Amino acid sequence: MEHKHEPVGAVTCNRHAAIQAPEDSDGDSGMSDWVQRPMHGTAFYWLVAAMFTVTLGYGVLLPVLPFLLERLLNDPNEAAISYHTGWLMGTFMFALFVFAPMWGYVSDRVGRRTVIMVGLGGHIVSLALFALVQSLWLAYLVRALSGMFLSAVLPVAQAYVSETSSEKTLGRRLAWTSAASLSGSVVGPALSGGIYAVGGALGGIGLTGGDLNALPLFVAALFGLPVLLGLMMKLPVSDSSVQPHERKGQVPHGRQAGQLFALLTLNLIVMFGHGGFEVGITLNGRQAFNQTPAHIGLMFAMCSVVMILVQTAVYIWPGFLKKFRGTNIVVPSLTAMGLGFLFLPGAKDGLFMSLLVVLIAGGVGMWSAASNTFLARDTRKNLGMALGLQTAAASVGQGFGSVAGGALYALLTGSSFLVMAGIMLSGALFGFLWNRFGTR
């Protein structure tokens, strides 16, 4: 069936050049040559479940990580916990940065299905291993492995969805995959907090505090087993492995490469703020407000719900992406995040804190949805690598943000949010200047 479409490269920054890959030799710039065999509903929902599973495993650790570190550190003072919370999160994100482009490259050549299976299986094993670690160096090693395997699932699954969706269904399916990923981030912290709260109410149910903190990791790992089995039975081989020669291409040159560079740089800045925010509110909640994992989990759940709502609105509201083309959407996104960080040190009550969380999460969600759509819709060649680079930029930004968030909080406590505010607002200014002058 022939589809009506805009030519590849329709993404523009106002009047500036588009992000696009070189055209095929036949000169056809339509979407019908890169949309592969349609993926049926059952397979698609198993793929959605896989994306939910890996982010569930990421989110389930966030509220309990500082408490698990108390068991692993010889001298568990608050400064040491802050540093290692940030560095462990940073290690995870650094592994994403290193391996996401590699997995994308491999999936462009051997097929998406194999890479997704390896990633999900390794993710399940790494969750169980982290619950069992008894030394700090092993905790770092397992977090690196976890990041490596997660990077084999998210960008490759997005590439699979993009290749097997028509122009009409692409936005809706990206909304589903985005909601699944963020829902895992909602359910993960809530699961940790719920297990901690229920275990405490039942007098520990025969478990020590350390056992209660590790139990959510085992639960998340067990949840992934039937998902892995379902994918093995239902997910078909993608056409990228049947006809790999059709996926070959080069990284764009000239002005298009400059636009790609800007997209990845701005993505790094946004996710730097996201990483600093996650670590900062975890430490602030524990040290300044004496919150338990249940309270911290609720805060993360609210953050993720906001991101789901914002991203879904971006994906299904056609006029939004027409109004904010290319990288200019980063200006309102980073401005919202900067204002949220700016007022966080003065937040003394739950309502005001919640409003600031909504502001920061909304900024992250807006940019994430838009940037993913631009790449998935307008990259014709080496889509796995392109989305891998996007994930790499996001992960290195989030990793450095996590490390910086922990280190700054150890030095400045609540005032560390002011530093993050300055970085976000500077990023908004960079985005504005790039959109105005960067590609002339």
GROMACS .gro file of C-alpha atoms in nm:
model
  440
    1MET     CA    1   0.000   0.000   0.000
    2GLU     CA    2   0.134   0.340  -0.090
    3HIS     CA    3   0.145   0.600   0.185
    4LYS     CA    4   0.118   0.973   0.156
    5HIS     CA    5   0.397   1.141   0.337
    6GLU     CA    6   0.635   1.430   0.361
    7PRO     CA    7   0.986   1.366   0.232
    8VAL     CA    8   1.255   1.256   0.470
    9GLY     CA    9   1.419   1.560   0.616
   10ALA     CA   10   1.092   1.739   0.693
   11VAL     CA   11   1.217   1.815   1.042
   12THR     CA   12   1.332   2.176   1.043
   13CYS     CA   13   1.441   2.437   1.292
   14ASN     CA   14   1.213   2.712   1.168
   15ARG     CA   15   1.370   2.789   0.828
   16HIS     CA   16   1.692   2.596   0.893
   17ALA     CA   17   1.821   2.271   0.752
   18ALA     CA   18   1.673   1.935   0.847
   19ILE     CA   19   1.824   1.634   1.020
   20GLN     CA   20   1.831   1.368   0.753
   21ALA     CA   21   2.031   1.079   0.614
   22PRO     CA   22   2.144   1.045   0.253
   23GLU     CA   23   1.878   0.926   0.011
   24ASP     CA   24   1.887   0.591  -0.164
   25SER     CA   25   2.028   0.576  -0.514
   26ASP     CA   26   1.682   0.551  -0.669
   27GLY     CA   27   1.602   0.900  -0.539
   28ASP     CA   28   1.288   0.792  -0.359
   29SER     CA   29   1.252   0.981  -0.031
   30GLY     CA   30   0.930   0.821   0.085
   31MET     CA   31   0.861   0.630   0.402
   32SER     CA   32   0.733   0.315   0.230
   33ASP     CA   33   1.090   0.190   0.166
   34TRP     CA   34   1.182   0.186   0.535
   35VAL     CA   35   0.854   0.066   0.685
   36GLN     CA   36   0.907  -0.309   0.710
   37ARG     CA   37   0.649  -0.585   0.760
   38PRO     CA   38   0.372  -0.456   0.990
   39MET     CA   39   0.400  -0.583   1.347
   40HIS     CA   40   0.076  -0.734   1.472
   41GLY     CA   41  -0.082  -0.634   1.800
   42THR     CA   42   0.024  -0.930   2.014
   43ALA     CA   43   0.393  -0.895   1.928
   44PHE     CA   44   0.377  -0.519   1.979
   45TYR     CA   45   0.231  -0.551   2.328
   46TRP     CA   46   0.498  -0.801   2.429
   47LEU     CA   47   0.756  -0.550   2.310
   48VAL     CA   48   0.583  -0.281   2.518
   49ALA     CA   49   0.599  -0.519   2.816
   50ALA     CA   50   0.975  -0.560   2.764
   51MET     CA   51   1.028  -0.183   2.774
   52PHE     CA   52   0.817  -0.165   3.089
   53THR     CA   53   1.023  -0.444   3.247
   54VAL     CA   54   1.364  -0.284   3.201
   55THR     CA   55   1.253   0.054   3.332
   56LEU     CA   56   1.077  -0.119   3.621
   57GLY     CA   57   1.414  -0.265   3.714
   58TYR     CA   58   1.574   0.080   3.694
   59GLY     CA   59   1.302   0.250   3.898
   60VAL     CA   60   1.276  -0.016   4.165
   61LEU     CA   61   1.629   0.061   4.284
   62LEU     CA   62   1.600   0.439   4.316
   63PRO     CA   63   1.429   0.468   4.658
   64VAL     CA   64   1.628   0.190   4.825
   65LEU     CA   65   1.977   0.254   4.686
   66PRO     CA   66   2.093   0.482   4.972
   67PHE     CA   67   1.966   0.225   5.221
   68LEU     CA   68   2.141  -0.063   5.043
   69LEU     CA   69   2.464   0.138   5.053
   70GLU     CA   70   2.447   0.147   5.432
   71ARG     CA   71   2.504  -0.228   5.419
   72LEU     CA   72   2.793  -0.208   5.173
   73LEU     CA   73   2.992   0.082   5.318
   74ASN     CA   74   3.232   0.032   5.607
   75ASP     CA   75   3.163   0.383   5.734
   76PRO     CA   76   2.811   0.470   5.614
   77ASN     CA   77   2.812   0.845   5.684
   78GLU     CA   78   2.573   1.066   5.488
   79ALA     CA   79   2.843   1.222   5.270
   80ALA     CA   80   2.972   0.880   5.160
   81ILE     CA   81   2.619   0.760   5.086
   82SER     CA   82   2.555   1.073   4.878
   83TYR     CA   83   2.872   1.028   4.674
   84HIS     CA   84   2.822   0.657   4.605
   85THR     CA   85   2.450   0.702   4.524
   86GLY     CA   86   2.550   0.947   4.253
   87TRP     CA   87   2.845   0.741   4.129
   88LEU     CA   88   2.644   0.418   4.107
   89MET     CA   89   2.375   0.593   3.906
   90GLY     CA   90   2.648   0.750   3.696
   91THR     CA   91   2.811   0.411   3.633
   92PHE     CA   92   2.480   0.275   3.507
   93MET     CA   93   2.435   0.570   3.271
   94PHE     CA   94   2.795   0.556   3.151
   95ALA     CA   95   2.740   0.193   3.048
   96LEU     CA   96   2.434   0.305   2.852
   97PHE     CA   97   2.647   0.569   2.682
   98VAL     CA   98   2.915   0.320   2.582
   99PHE     CA   99   2.698   0.031   2.469
  100ALA     CA  100   2.379   0.187   2.322
  101PRO     CA  101   2.543   0.284   1.988
  102MET     CA  102   2.714  -0.056   1.974
  103TRP     CA  103   2.387  -0.246   2.021
  104GLY     CA  104   2.219  -0.019   1.768
  105TYR     CA  105   2.494  -0.093   1.514
  106VAL     CA  106   2.470  -0.467   1.579
  107SER     CA  107   2.090  -0.464   1.546
  108ASP     CA  108   2.115  -0.282   1.212
  109ARG     CA  109   2.308  -0.581   1.082
  110VAL     CA  110   2.193  -0.895   1.265
  111GLY     CA  111   1.836  -0.794   1.347
  112ARG     CA  112   1.649  -0.633   1.631
  113ARG     CA  113   1.497  -0.946   1.786
  114THR     CA  114   1.824  -1.112   1.887
  115VAL     CA  115   1.960  -0.796   2.049
  116ILE     CA  116   1.636  -0.735   2.242
  117MET     CA  117   1.637  -1.093   2.374
  118VAL     CA  118   1.997  -1.070   2.492
  119GLY     CA  119   1.932  -0.736   2.659
  120LEU     CA  120   1.621  -0.843   2.844
  121GLY     CA  121   1.776  -1.170   2.963
  122GLY     CA  122   2.088  -0.995   3.087
  123HIS     CA  123   1.880  -0.730   3.259
  124ILE     CA  124   1.689  -0.993   3.457
  125VAL     CA  125   2.011  -1.159   3.574
  126SER     CA  126   2.174  -0.829   3.671
  127LEU     CA  127   1.876  -0.731   3.889
  128ALA     CA  128   1.901  -1.050   4.091
  129LEU     CA  129   2.278  -1.015   4.121
  130PHE     CA  130   2.256  -0.661   4.258
  131ALA     CA  131   2.022  -0.781   4.531
  132LEU     CA  132   2.289  -1.032   4.637
  133VAL     CA  133   2.606  -0.820   4.624
  134GLN     CA  134   2.807  -0.797   4.945
  135SER     CA  135   3.084  -0.560   4.838
  136LEU     CA  136   3.095  -0.210   4.694
  137TRP     CA  137   3.317  -0.290   4.395
  138LEU     CA  138   3.082  -0.570   4.292
  139ALA     CA  139   2.788  -0.332   4.318
  140TYR     CA  140   2.961  -0.102   4.067
  141LEU     CA  141   3.033  -0.394   3.833
  142VAL     CA  142   2.674  -0.519   3.839
  143ARG     CA  143   2.534  -0.169   3.781
  144ALA     CA  144   2.759  -0.139   3.476
  145LEU     CA  145   2.630  -0.472   3.345
  146SER     CA  146   2.273  -0.363   3.409
  147GLY     CA  147   2.327  -0.046   3.205
  148MET     CA  148   2.489  -0.247   2.926
  149PHE     CA  149   2.194  -0.483   2.896
  150LEU     CA  150   1.927  -0.213   2.927
  151SER     CA  151   2.092  -0.027   2.638
  152ALA     CA  152   2.023  -0.332   2.421
  153VAL     CA  153   1.648  -0.302   2.477
  154LEU     CA  154   1.523   0.057   2.472
  155PRO     CA  155   1.677   0.208   2.155
  156VAL     CA  156   1.658  -0.118   1.960
  157ALA     CA  157   1.292  -0.167   2.053
  158GLN     CA  158   1.220   0.187   1.938
  159ALA     CA  159   1.390   0.113   1.606
  160TYR     CA  160   1.187  -0.206   1.571
  161VAL     CA  161   0.862  -0.017   1.632
  162SER     CA  162   0.958   0.260   1.390
  163GLU     CA  163   1.039   0.012   1.112
  164THR     CA  164   0.718  -0.186   1.152
  165SER     CA  165   0.477   0.108   1.182
  166SER     CA  166   0.315   0.315   0.912
  167GLU     CA  167   0.320   0.694   0.921
  168LYS     CA  168  -0.037   0.681   1.050
  169THR     CA  169   0.036   0.447   1.342
  170LEU     CA  170   0.388   0.562   1.433
  171GLY     CA  171   0.288   0.840   1.671
  172ARG     CA  172   0.038   0.622   1.856
  173ARG     CA  173   0.284   0.336   1.894
  174LEU     CA  174   0.560   0.566   2.013
  175ALA     CA  175   0.314   0.698   2.271
  176TRP     CA  176   0.256   0.342   2.391
  177THR     CA  177   0.627   0.262   2.415
  178SER     CA  178   0.701   0.588   2.592
  179ALA     CA  179   0.417   0.532   2.837
  180ALA     CA  180   0.542   0.178   2.902
  181SER     CA  181   0.895   0.297   2.976
  182LEU     CA  182   0.778   0.572   3.207
  183SER     CA  183   0.520   0.347   3.371
  184GLY     CA  184   0.805   0.120   3.473
  185SER     CA  185   0.964   0.423   3.635
  186VAL     CA  186   0.635   0.483   3.819
  187VAL     CA  187   0.573   0.128   3.932
  188GLY     CA  188   0.937   0.060   4.024
  189PRO     CA  189   0.970   0.320   4.302
  190ALA     CA  190   0.613   0.251   4.415
  191LEU     CA  191   0.691  -0.121   4.434
  192SER     CA  192   0.998  -0.058   4.648
  193GLY     CA  193   0.809   0.177   4.876
  194GLY     CA  194   0.513  -0.058   4.900
  195ILE     CA  195   0.723  -0.360   4.994
  196TYR     CA  196   0.909  -0.153   5.252
  197ALA     CA  197   0.585  -0.020   5.401
  198VAL     CA  198   0.407  -0.357   5.406
  199GLY     CA  199   0.713  -0.532   5.550
  200GLY     CA  200   0.738  -0.271   5.824
  201ALA     CA  201   0.369  -0.297   5.905
  202LEU     CA  202   0.399  -0.673   5.938
  203GLY     CA  203   0.696  -0.646   6.168
  204GLY     CA  204   0.946  -0.729   5.897
  205ILE     CA  205   0.772  -1.064   5.813
  206GLY     CA  206   1.086  -1.235   5.931
  207LEU     CA  207   1.314  -1.023   5.712
  208THR     CA  208   1.579  -0.776   5.816
  209GLY     CA  209   1.579  -0.419   5.688
  210GLY     CA  210   1.844  -0.508   5.434
  211ASP     CA  211   1.636  -0.800   5.306
  212LEU     CA  212   1.335  -0.573   5.263
  213ASN     CA  213   1.542  -0.329   5.060
  214ALA     CA  214   1.669  -0.607   4.831
  215LEU     CA  215   1.333  -0.785   4.790
  216PRO     CA  216   1.195  -0.545   4.522
  217LEU     CA  217   1.489  -0.633   4.296
  218PHE     CA  218   1.399  -1.002   4.309
  219VAL     CA  219   1.033  -0.922   4.239
  220ALA     CA  220   1.125  -0.713   3.935
  221ALA     CA  221   1.356  -0.989   3.806
  222LEU     CA  222   1.082  -1.251   3.841
  223PHE     CA  223   0.840  -1.026   3.655
  224GLY     CA  224   1.075  -1.022   3.357
  225LEU     CA  225   1.083  -1.400   3.307
  226PRO     CA  226   0.735  -1.442   3.150
  227VAL     CA  227   0.796  -1.131   2.939
  228LEU     CA  228   1.114  -1.285   2.800
  229LEU     CA  229   0.926  -1.607   2.725
  230GLY     CA  230   0.645  -1.415   2.553
  231LEU     CA  231   0.891  -1.231   2.331
  232MET     CA  232   1.063  -1.554   2.235
  233MET     CA  233   0.731  -1.697   2.117
  234LYS     CA  234   0.563  -1.393   1.961
  235LEU     CA  235   0.819  -1.140   1.837
  236PRO     CA  236   0.902  -1.202   1.468
  237VAL     CA  237   1.241  -1.147   1.312
  238SER     CA  238   1.268  -0.791   1.179
  239ASP     CA  239   1.345  -0.726   0.815
  240SER     CA  240   1.667  -0.548   0.909
  241SER     CA  241   1.820  -0.892   0.960
  242VAL     CA  242   1.663  -1.045   0.649
  243GLN     CA  243   1.785  -0.768   0.417
  244PRO     CA  244   2.066  -0.589   0.599
  245HIS     CA  245   2.193  -0.423   0.280
  246GLU     CA  246   1.882  -0.204   0.272
  247ARG     CA  247   1.978  -0.044   0.603
  248LYS     CA  248   2.330   0.069   0.513
  249GLY     CA  249   2.407   0.440   0.512
  250GLN     CA  250   2.625   0.712   0.651
  251VAL     CA  251   2.603   0.969   0.922
  252PRO     CA  252   2.469   1.293   0.767
  253HIS     CA  253   2.722   1.555   0.659
  254GLY     CA  254   2.732   1.934   0.656
  255ARG     CA  255   2.437   2.125   0.793
  256GLN     CA  256   2.240   1.806   0.861
  257ALA     CA  257   2.525   1.674   1.077
  258GLY     CA  258   2.526   2.006   1.261
  259GLN     CA  259   2.157   1.967   1.339
  260LEU     CA  260   2.216   1.614   1.465
  261PHE     CA  261   2.500   1.741   1.683
  262ALA     CA  262   2.272   2.009   1.829
  263LEU     CA  263   1.997   1.755   1.897
  264LEU     CA  264   2.234   1.522   2.082
  265THR     CA  265   2.400   1.807   2.276
  266LEU     CA  266   2.068   1.948   2.393
  267ASN     CA  267   1.952   1.599   2.482
  268LEU     CA  268   2.262   1.561   2.698
  269ILE     CA  269   2.186   1.888   2.882
  270VAL     CA  270   1.822   1.796   2.948
  271MET     CA  271   1.915   1.453   3.081
  272PHE     CA  272   2.195   1.602   3.291
  273GLY     CA  273   1.923   1.793   3.471
  274HIS     CA  274   1.709   1.482   3.497
  275GLY     CA  275   1.990   1.279   3.654
  276GLY     CA  276   2.074   1.555   3.902
  277PHE     CA  277   1.706   1.588   3.989
  278GLU     CA  278   1.661   1.216   4.060
  279VAL     CA  279   1.962   1.193   4.290
  280GLY     CA  280   1.898   1.533   4.447
  281ILE     CA  281   1.539   1.472   4.553
  282THR     CA  282   1.630   1.124   4.680
  283LEU     CA  283   1.903   1.263   4.906
  284ASN     CA  284   1.703   1.573   5.000
  285GLY     CA  285   1.403   1.364   5.094
  286ARG     CA  286   1.612   1.131   5.309
  287GLN     CA  287   1.834   1.389   5.480
  288ALA     CA  288   1.626   1.708   5.495
  289PHE     CA  289   1.278   1.562   5.540
  290ASN     CA  290   1.362   1.219   5.691
  291GLN     CA  291   1.153   1.044   5.427
  292THR     CA  292   1.132   0.664   5.399
  293PRO     CA  293   1.160   0.471   5.070
  294ALA     CA  294   0.778   0.476   5.058
  295HIS     CA  295   0.769   0.858   5.055
  296ILE     CA  296   1.054   0.885   4.805
  297GLY     CA  297   0.889   0.625   4.583
  298LEU     CA  298   0.569   0.829   4.580
  299MET     CA  299   0.763   1.135   4.466
  300PHE     CA  300   0.920   0.941   4.178
  301ALA     CA  301   0.582   0.797   4.086
  302MET     CA  302   0.431   1.144   4.061
  303CYS     CA  303   0.726   1.259   3.850
  304SER     CA  304   0.682   0.970   3.607
  305VAL     CA  305   0.305   1.015   3.580
  306VAL     CA  306   0.359   1.377   3.477
  307MET     CA  307   0.613   1.269   3.215
  308ILE     CA  308   0.371   1.008   3.078
  309LEU     CA  309   0.093   1.264   3.043
  310VAL     CA  310   0.318   1.523   2.878
  311GLN     CA  311   0.478   1.277   2.638
  312THR     CA  312   0.143   1.127   2.540
  313ALA     CA  313   0.010   1.476   2.467
  314VAL     CA  314   0.312   1.552   2.249
  315TYR     CA  315   0.280   1.227   2.055
  316ILE     CA  316  -0.094   1.246   1.985
  317TRP     CA  317  -0.134   1.623   1.939
  318PRO     CA  318  -0.029   1.678   1.575
  319GLY     CA  319  -0.020   2.057   1.596
  320PHE     CA  320   0.237   2.056   1.875
  321LEU     CA  321   0.525   1.913   1.674
  322LYS     CA  322   0.431   2.135   1.379
  323LYS     CA  323   0.456   2.443   1.599
  324PHE     CA  324   0.780   2.339   1.771
  325ARG     CA  325   1.000   2.200   1.496
  326GLY     CA  326   1.347   2.059   1.546
  327THR     CA  327   1.547   2.170   1.846
  328ASN     CA  328   1.350   2.484   1.932
  329ILE     CA  329   1.127   2.285   2.167
  330VAL     CA  330   1.423   2.266   2.407
  331VAL     CA  331   1.382   2.631   2.507
  332PRO     CA  332   1.050   2.588   2.695
  333SER     CA  333   1.165   2.247   2.822
  334LEU     CA  334   1.490   2.369   2.980
  335THR     CA  335   1.329   2.691   3.103
  336ALA     CA  336   1.067   2.489   3.291
  337MET     CA  337   1.337   2.270   3.444
  338GLY     CA  338   1.552   2.570   3.538
  339LEU     CA  339   1.265   2.743   3.717
  340GLY     CA  340   1.180   2.423   3.901
  341PHE     CA  341   1.537   2.384   4.029
  342LEU     CA  342   1.554   2.753   4.117
  343PHE     CA  343   1.269   2.731   4.367
  344LEU     CA  344   1.343   2.383   4.508
  345PRO     CA  345   1.565   2.509   4.796
  346GLY     CA  346   1.273   2.717   4.926
  347ALA     CA  347   1.017   2.437   4.909
  348LYS     CA  348   0.907   2.369   5.264
  349ASP     CA  349   0.566   2.207   5.214
  350GLY     CA  350   0.445   1.913   5.011
  351LEU     CA  351   0.218   2.106   4.774
  352PHE     CA  352   0.485   2.351   4.658
  353MET     CA  353   0.737   2.068   4.623
  354SER     CA  354   0.486   1.874   4.412
  355LEU     CA  355   0.433   2.171   4.180
  356LEU     CA  356   0.807   2.202   4.125
  357VAL     CA  357   0.836   1.829   4.054
  358VAL     CA  358   0.558   1.868   3.796
  359LEU     CA  359   0.743   2.158   3.634
  360ILE     CA  360   1.076   1.971   3.606
  361ALA     CA  361   0.919   1.641   3.497
  362GLY     CA  362   0.705   1.819   3.240
  363GLY     CA  363   1.013   1.982   3.087
  364VAL     CA  364   1.193   1.648   3.060
  365GLY     CA  365   0.889   1.474   2.915
  366MET     CA  366   0.826   1.743   2.654
  367TRP     CA  367   1.180   1.728   2.514
  368SER     CA  368   1.212   1.348   2.530
  369ALA     CA  369   0.895   1.287   2.330
  370ALA     CA  370   0.977   1.545   2.067
  371SER     CA  371   1.340   1.441   2.013
  372ASN     CA  372   1.249   1.071   1.988
  373THR     CA  373   0.979   1.149   1.733
  374PHE     CA  374   1.215   1.356   1.518
  375LEU     CA  375   1.467   1.072   1.495
  376ALA     CA  376   1.218   0.786   1.453
  377ARG     CA  377   1.019   0.966   1.185
  378ASP     CA  378   1.297   1.120   0.977
  379THR     CA  379   1.595   0.881   0.995
  380ARG     CA  380   1.595   0.642   0.704
  381LYS     CA  381   1.924   0.460   0.742
  382ASN     CA  382   2.105   0.304   1.036
  383LEU     CA  383   1.805   0.380   1.253
  384GLY     CA  384   1.931   0.154   1.529
  385MET     CA  385   2.259   0.344   1.548
  386ALA     CA  386   2.083   0.682   1.536
  387LEU     CA  387   1.858   0.589   1.827
  388GLY     CA  388   2.159   0.436   2.000
  389LEU     CA  389   2.341   0.768   1.974
  390GLN     CA  390   2.032   0.941   2.113
  391THR     CA  391   2.028   0.700   2.406
  392ALA     CA  392   2.404   0.743   2.453
  393ALA     CA  393   2.371   1.122   2.472
  394ALA     CA  394   2.085   1.089   2.717
  395SER     CA  395   2.269   0.837   2.932
  396VAL     CA  396   2.597   1.028   2.953
  397GLY     CA  397   2.403   1.341   3.042
  398GLN     CA  398   2.200   1.159   3.304
  399GLY     CA  399   2.510   0.984   3.433
  400PHE     CA  400   2.709   1.304   3.480
  401GLY     CA  401   2.398   1.464   3.625
  402SER     CA  402   2.366   1.183   3.879
  403VAL     CA  403   2.731   1.213   3.980
  404ALA     CA  404   2.711   1.592   3.996
  405GLY     CA  405   2.384   1.576   4.188
  406GLY     CA  406   2.533   1.351   4.456
  407ALA     CA  407   2.860   1.546   4.482
  408LEU     CA  408   2.692   1.887   4.487
  409TYR     CA  409   2.443   1.777   4.750
  410ALA     CA  410   2.723   1.643   4.967
  411LEU     CA  411   2.893   1.985   4.946
  412LEU     CA  412   2.600   2.228   4.934
  413THR     CA  413   2.292   2.028   5.044
  414GLY     CA  414   1.976   2.207   4.922
  415SER     CA  415   2.168   2.492   4.761
  416SER     CA  416   2.296   2.242   4.502
  417PHE     CA  417   1.965   2.288   4.320
  418LEU     CA  418   2.063   2.648   4.242
  419VAL     CA  419   2.368   2.524   4.051
  420MET     CA  420   2.146   2.290   3.850
  421ALA     CA  421   1.908   2.579   3.780
  422GLY     CA  422   2.194   2.783   3.634
  423ILE     CA  423   2.298   2.496   3.406
  424MET     CA  424   1.943   2.440   3.280
  425LEU     CA  425   1.879   2.808   3.208
  426SER     CA  426   2.216   2.833   3.031
  427GLY     CA  427   2.113   2.535   2.820
  428ALA     CA  428   1.788   2.712   2.729
  429LEU     CA  429   1.990   3.013   2.616
  430PHE     CA  430   2.218   2.787   2.407
  431GLY     CA  431   1.913   2.629   2.244
  432PHE     CA  432   1.767   2.969   2.164
  433LEU     CA  433   2.091   3.096   2.011
  434TRP     CA  434   2.142   2.776   1.811
  435ASN     CA  435   1.792   2.793   1.664
  436ARG     CA  436   1.843   3.156   1.571
  437PHE     CA  437   2.200   3.156   1.443
  438GLY     CA  438   2.345   2.804   1.452
  439THR     CA  439   2.273   2.686   1.099
  440ARG     CA  440   2.301   3.007   0.900
   0.00000   0.00000   0.00000
